[in-house]
PDB file of C-alpha atoms in Angstrom:
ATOM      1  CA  UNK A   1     -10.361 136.033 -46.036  1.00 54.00           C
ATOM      2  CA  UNK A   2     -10.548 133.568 -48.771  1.00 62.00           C
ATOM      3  CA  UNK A   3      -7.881 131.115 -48.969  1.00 69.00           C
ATOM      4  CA  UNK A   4      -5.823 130.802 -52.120  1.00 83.00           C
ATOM      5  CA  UNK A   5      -5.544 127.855 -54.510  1.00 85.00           C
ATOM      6  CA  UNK A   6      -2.501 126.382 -52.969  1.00 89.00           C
ATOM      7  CA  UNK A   7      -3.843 126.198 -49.387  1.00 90.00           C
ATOM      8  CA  UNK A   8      -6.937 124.556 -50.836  1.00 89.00           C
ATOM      9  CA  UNK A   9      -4.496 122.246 -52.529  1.00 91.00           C
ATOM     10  CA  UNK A  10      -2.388 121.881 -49.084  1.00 91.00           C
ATOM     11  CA  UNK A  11      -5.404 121.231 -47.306  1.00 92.00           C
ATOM     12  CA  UNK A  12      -6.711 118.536 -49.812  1.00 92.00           C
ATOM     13  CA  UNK A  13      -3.494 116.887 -49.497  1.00 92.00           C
ATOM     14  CA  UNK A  14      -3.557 116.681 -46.231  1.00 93.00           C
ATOM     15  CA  UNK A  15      -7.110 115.413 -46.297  1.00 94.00           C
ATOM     16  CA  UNK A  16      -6.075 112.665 -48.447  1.00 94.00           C
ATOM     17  CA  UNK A  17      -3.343 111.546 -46.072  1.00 93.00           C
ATOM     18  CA  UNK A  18      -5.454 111.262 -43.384  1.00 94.00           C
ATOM     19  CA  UNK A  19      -7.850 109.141 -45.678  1.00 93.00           C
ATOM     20  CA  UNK A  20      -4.557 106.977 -46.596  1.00 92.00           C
ATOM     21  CA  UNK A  21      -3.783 106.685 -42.769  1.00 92.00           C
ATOM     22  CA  UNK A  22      -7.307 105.438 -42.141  1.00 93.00           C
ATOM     23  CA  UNK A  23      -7.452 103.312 -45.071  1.00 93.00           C
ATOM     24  CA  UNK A  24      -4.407 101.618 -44.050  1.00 91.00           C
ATOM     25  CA  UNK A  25      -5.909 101.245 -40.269  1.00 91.00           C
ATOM     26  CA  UNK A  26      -9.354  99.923 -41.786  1.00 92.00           C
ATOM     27  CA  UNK A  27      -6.854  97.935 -44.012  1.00 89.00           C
ATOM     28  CA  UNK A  28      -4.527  96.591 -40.688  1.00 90.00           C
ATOM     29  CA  UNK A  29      -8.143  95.951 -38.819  1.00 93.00           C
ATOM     30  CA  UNK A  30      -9.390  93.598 -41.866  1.00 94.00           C
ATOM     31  CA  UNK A  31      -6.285  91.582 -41.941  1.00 93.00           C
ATOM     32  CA  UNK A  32      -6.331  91.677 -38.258  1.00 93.00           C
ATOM     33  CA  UNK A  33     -10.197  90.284 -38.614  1.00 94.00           C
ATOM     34  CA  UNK A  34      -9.024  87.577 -40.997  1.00 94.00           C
ATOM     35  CA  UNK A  35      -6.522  86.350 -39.091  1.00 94.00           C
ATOM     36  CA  UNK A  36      -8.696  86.151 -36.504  1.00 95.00           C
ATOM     37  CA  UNK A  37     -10.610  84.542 -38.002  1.00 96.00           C
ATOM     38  CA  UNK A  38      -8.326  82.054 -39.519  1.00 94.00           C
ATOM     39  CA  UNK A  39      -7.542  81.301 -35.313  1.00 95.00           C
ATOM     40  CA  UNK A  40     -10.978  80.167 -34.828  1.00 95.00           C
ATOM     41  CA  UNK A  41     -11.433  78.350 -37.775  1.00 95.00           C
ATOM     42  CA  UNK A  42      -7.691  76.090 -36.577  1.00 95.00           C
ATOM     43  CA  UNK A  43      -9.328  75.861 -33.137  1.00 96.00           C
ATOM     44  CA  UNK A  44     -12.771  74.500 -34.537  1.00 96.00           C
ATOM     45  CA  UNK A  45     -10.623  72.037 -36.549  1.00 95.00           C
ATOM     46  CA  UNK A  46      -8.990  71.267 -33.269  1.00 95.00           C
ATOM     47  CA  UNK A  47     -12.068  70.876 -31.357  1.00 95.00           C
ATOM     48  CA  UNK A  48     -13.630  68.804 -34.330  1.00 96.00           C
ATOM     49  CA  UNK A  49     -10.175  66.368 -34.195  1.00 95.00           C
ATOM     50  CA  UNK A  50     -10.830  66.196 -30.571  1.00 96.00           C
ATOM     51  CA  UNK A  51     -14.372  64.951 -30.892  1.00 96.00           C
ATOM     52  CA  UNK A  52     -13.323  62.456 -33.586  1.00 96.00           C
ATOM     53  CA  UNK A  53     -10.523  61.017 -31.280  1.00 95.00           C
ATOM     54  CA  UNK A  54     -12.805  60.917 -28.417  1.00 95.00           C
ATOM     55  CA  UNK A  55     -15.721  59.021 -30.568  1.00 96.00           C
ATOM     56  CA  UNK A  56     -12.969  56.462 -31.357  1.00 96.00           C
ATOM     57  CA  UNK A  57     -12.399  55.891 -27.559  1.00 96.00           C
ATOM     58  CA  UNK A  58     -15.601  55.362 -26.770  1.00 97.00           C
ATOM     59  CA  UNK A  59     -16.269  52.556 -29.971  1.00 96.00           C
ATOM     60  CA  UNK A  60     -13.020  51.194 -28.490  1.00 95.00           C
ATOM     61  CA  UNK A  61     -14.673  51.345 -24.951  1.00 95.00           C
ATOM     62  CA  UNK A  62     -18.124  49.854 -26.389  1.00 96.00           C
ATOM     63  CA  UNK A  63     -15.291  47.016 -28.112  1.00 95.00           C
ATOM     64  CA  UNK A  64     -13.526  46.410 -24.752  1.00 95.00           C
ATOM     65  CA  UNK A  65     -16.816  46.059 -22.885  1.00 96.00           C
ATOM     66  CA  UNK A  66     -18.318  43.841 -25.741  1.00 95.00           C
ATOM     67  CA  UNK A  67     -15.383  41.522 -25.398  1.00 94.00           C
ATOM     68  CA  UNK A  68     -15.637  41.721 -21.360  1.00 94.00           C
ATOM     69  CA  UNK A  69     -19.612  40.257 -21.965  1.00 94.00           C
ATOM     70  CA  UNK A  70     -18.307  37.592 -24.057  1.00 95.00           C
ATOM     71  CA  UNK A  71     -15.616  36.694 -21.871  1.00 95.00           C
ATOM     72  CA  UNK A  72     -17.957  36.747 -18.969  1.00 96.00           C
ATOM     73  CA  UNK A  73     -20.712  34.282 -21.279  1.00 96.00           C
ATOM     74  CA  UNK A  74     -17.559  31.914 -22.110  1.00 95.00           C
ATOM     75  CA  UNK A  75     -16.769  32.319 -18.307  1.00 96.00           C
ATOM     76  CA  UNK A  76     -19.880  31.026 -17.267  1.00 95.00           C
ATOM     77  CA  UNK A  77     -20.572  28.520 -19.889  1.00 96.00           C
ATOM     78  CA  UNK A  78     -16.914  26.988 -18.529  1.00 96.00           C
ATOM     79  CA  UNK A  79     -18.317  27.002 -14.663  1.00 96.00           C
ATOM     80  CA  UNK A  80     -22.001  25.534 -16.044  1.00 96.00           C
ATOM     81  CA  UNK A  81     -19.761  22.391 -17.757  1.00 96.00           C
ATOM     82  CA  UNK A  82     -17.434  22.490 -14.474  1.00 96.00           C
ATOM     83  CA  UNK A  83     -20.964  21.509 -12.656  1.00 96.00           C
ATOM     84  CA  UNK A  84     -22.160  19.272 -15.070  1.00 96.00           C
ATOM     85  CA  UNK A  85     -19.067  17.356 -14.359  1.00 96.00           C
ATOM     86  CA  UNK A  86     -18.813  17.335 -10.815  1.00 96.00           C
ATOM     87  CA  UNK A  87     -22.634  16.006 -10.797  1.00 96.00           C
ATOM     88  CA  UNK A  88     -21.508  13.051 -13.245  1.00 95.00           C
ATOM     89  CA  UNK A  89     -18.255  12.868 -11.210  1.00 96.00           C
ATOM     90  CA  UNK A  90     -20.898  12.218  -7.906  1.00 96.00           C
ATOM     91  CA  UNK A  91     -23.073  10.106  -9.893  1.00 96.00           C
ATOM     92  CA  UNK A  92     -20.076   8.058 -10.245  1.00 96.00           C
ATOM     93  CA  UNK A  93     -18.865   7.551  -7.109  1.00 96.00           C
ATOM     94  CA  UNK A  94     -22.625   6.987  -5.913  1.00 95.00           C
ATOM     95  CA  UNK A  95     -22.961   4.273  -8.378  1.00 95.00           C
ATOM     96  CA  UNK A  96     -19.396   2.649  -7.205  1.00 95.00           C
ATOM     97  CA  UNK A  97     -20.579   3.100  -3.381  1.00 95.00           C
ATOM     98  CA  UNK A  98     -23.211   1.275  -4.471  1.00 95.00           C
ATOM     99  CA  UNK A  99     -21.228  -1.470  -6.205  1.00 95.00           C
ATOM    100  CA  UNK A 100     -19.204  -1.878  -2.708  1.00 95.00           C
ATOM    101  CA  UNK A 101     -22.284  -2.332  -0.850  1.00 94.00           C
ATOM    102  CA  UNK A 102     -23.888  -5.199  -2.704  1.00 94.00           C
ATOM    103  CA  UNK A 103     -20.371  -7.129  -2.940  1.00 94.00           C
ATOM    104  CA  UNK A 104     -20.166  -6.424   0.716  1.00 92.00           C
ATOM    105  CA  UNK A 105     -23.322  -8.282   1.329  1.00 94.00           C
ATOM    106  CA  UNK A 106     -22.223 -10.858  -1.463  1.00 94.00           C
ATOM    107  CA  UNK A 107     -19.440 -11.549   0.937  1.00 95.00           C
ATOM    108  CA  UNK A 108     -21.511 -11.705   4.143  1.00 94.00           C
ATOM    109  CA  UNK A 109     -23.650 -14.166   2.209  1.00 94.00           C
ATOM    110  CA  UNK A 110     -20.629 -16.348   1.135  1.00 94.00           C
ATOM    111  CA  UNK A 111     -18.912 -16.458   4.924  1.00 95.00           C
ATOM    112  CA  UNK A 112     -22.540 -17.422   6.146  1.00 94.00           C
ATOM    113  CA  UNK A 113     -22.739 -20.226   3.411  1.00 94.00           C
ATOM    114  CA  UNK A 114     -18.952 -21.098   4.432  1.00 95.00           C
ATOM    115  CA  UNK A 115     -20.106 -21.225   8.053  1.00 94.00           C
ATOM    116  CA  UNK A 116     -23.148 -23.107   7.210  1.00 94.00           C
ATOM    117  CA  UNK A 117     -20.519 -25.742   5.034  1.00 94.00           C
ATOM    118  CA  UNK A 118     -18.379 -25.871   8.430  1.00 94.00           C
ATOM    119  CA  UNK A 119     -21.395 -26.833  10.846  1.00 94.00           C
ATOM    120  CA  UNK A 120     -21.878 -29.719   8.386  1.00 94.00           C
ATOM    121  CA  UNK A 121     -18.596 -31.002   8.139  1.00 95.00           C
ATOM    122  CA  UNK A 122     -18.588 -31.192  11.941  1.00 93.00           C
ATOM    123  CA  UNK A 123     -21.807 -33.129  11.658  1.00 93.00           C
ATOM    124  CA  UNK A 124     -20.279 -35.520   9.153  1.00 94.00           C
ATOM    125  CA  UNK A 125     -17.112 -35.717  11.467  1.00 93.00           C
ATOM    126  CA  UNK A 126     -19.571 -36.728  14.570  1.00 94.00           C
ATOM    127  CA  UNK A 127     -22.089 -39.074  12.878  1.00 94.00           C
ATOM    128  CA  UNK A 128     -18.571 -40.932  11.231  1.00 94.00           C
ATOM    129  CA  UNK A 129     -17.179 -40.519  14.953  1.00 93.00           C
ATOM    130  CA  UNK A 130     -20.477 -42.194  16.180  1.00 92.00           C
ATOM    131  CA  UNK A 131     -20.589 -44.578  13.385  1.00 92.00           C
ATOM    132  CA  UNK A 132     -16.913 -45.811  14.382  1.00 92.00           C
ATOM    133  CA  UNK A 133     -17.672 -46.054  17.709  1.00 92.00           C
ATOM    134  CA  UNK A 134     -20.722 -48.349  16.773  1.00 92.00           C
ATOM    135  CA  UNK A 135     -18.407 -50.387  14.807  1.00 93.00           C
ATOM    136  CA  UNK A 136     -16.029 -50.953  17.516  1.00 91.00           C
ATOM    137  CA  UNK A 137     -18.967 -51.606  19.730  1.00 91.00           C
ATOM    138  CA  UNK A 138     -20.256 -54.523  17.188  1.00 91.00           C
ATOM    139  CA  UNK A 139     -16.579 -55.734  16.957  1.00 91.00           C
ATOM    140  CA  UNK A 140     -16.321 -56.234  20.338  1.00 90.00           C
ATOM    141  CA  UNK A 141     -19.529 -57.934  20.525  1.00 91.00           C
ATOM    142  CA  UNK A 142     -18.314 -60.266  17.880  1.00 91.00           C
ATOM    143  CA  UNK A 143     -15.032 -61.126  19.562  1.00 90.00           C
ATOM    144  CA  UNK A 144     -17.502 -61.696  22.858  1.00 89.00           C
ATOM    145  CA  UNK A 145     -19.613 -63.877  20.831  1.00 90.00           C
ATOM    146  CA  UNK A 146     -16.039 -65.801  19.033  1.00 88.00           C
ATOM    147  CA  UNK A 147     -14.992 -66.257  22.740  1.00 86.00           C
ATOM    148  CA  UNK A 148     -18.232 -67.925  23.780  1.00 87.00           C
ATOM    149  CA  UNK A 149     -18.444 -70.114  21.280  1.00 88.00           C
ATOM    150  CA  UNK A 150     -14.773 -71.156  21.610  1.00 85.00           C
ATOM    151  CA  UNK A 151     -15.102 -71.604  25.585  1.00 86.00           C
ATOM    152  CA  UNK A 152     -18.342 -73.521  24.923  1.00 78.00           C
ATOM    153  CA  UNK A 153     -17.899 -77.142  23.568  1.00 65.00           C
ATOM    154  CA  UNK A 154     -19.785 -79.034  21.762  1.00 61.00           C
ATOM    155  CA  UNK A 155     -20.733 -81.269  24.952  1.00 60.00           C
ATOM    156  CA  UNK A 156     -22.419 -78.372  26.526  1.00 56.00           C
ATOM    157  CA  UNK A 157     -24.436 -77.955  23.557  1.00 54.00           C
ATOM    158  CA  UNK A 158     -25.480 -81.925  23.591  1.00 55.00           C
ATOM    159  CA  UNK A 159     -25.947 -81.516  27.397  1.00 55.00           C
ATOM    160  CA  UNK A 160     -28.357 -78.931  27.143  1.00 56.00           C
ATOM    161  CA  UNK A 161     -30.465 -80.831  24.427  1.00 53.00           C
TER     162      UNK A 161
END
């Protein structure tokens, strides 16, 4: 049996729908596809932000440690001049030790000379003491002598001659 025109026609028709329904699938898939699509391309955006932000931390890391070294140097440079100090500070006191000592002995020297002036003056003090007592000594003899010659009288004098 052949079929007639307008079954052919019915059956075309219905061909063509099914085409249009598959079109419009093929159609839904594509937009599907590109939106899809769009997704990734936000997430690699995203990813790429991500990278940039965590680039900047790490230059701000490298910074932080860069300034950490140089804080450290400075850090160090302040203890070095600390040291430096404290050795002058020892010199110092070494020298001014040193200064004590030698007016110590200055002053050891100076009671010694005192002590040496003292022995002296008790040496002057005894020779005048000695020298006094010679004088009375001679005074007396004198006033022995003045007596004799008073008790003795001329007479005695012719007497013995």
């Amino acid at each position: 049996m052949m079929a007639g025109p307008e079954e052919k026609m019915a059956n075309s028709e219905v061909r063509m729908a099914n085409s249009e329904v598959r079109m419009a699938g093929s159609g839904a898939k594509m937009a599907g596809s590109e939106e899809k699509m769009a997704g990734s391309e936000e997430k690699m955006a995203g990813s790429e932000e991500k990278m940039a932000g965590s680039e900047e931390r790490m230059a701000g890391s490298q910074e932080k440690m860069a300034g950490s070294g140089e804080k450290m140097a400075g850090s160090r440079e302040k203890m070095a001049g600390s040291q430096e100090k404290m050795a002058g500070s020892q010199e110092k006191m070494a020298g001014s030790q040193e200064k004590m000592a030698g007016s110590g002995e200055k002053m050891a020297g100076s009671q010694e000379k005192m002590a040496g002036s003292r022995e002296k003056m008790a040496g002057s003090e005894e020779k005048m003491a000695g020298s006094e007592e010679k004088m009375a000594g001679s005074e007396e003899r004198m006033a022995g002598s003045e007596e004799r010659m008073a008790t003795s009288s001329p007479n005695d004098n012719a007497a013995a001659s």
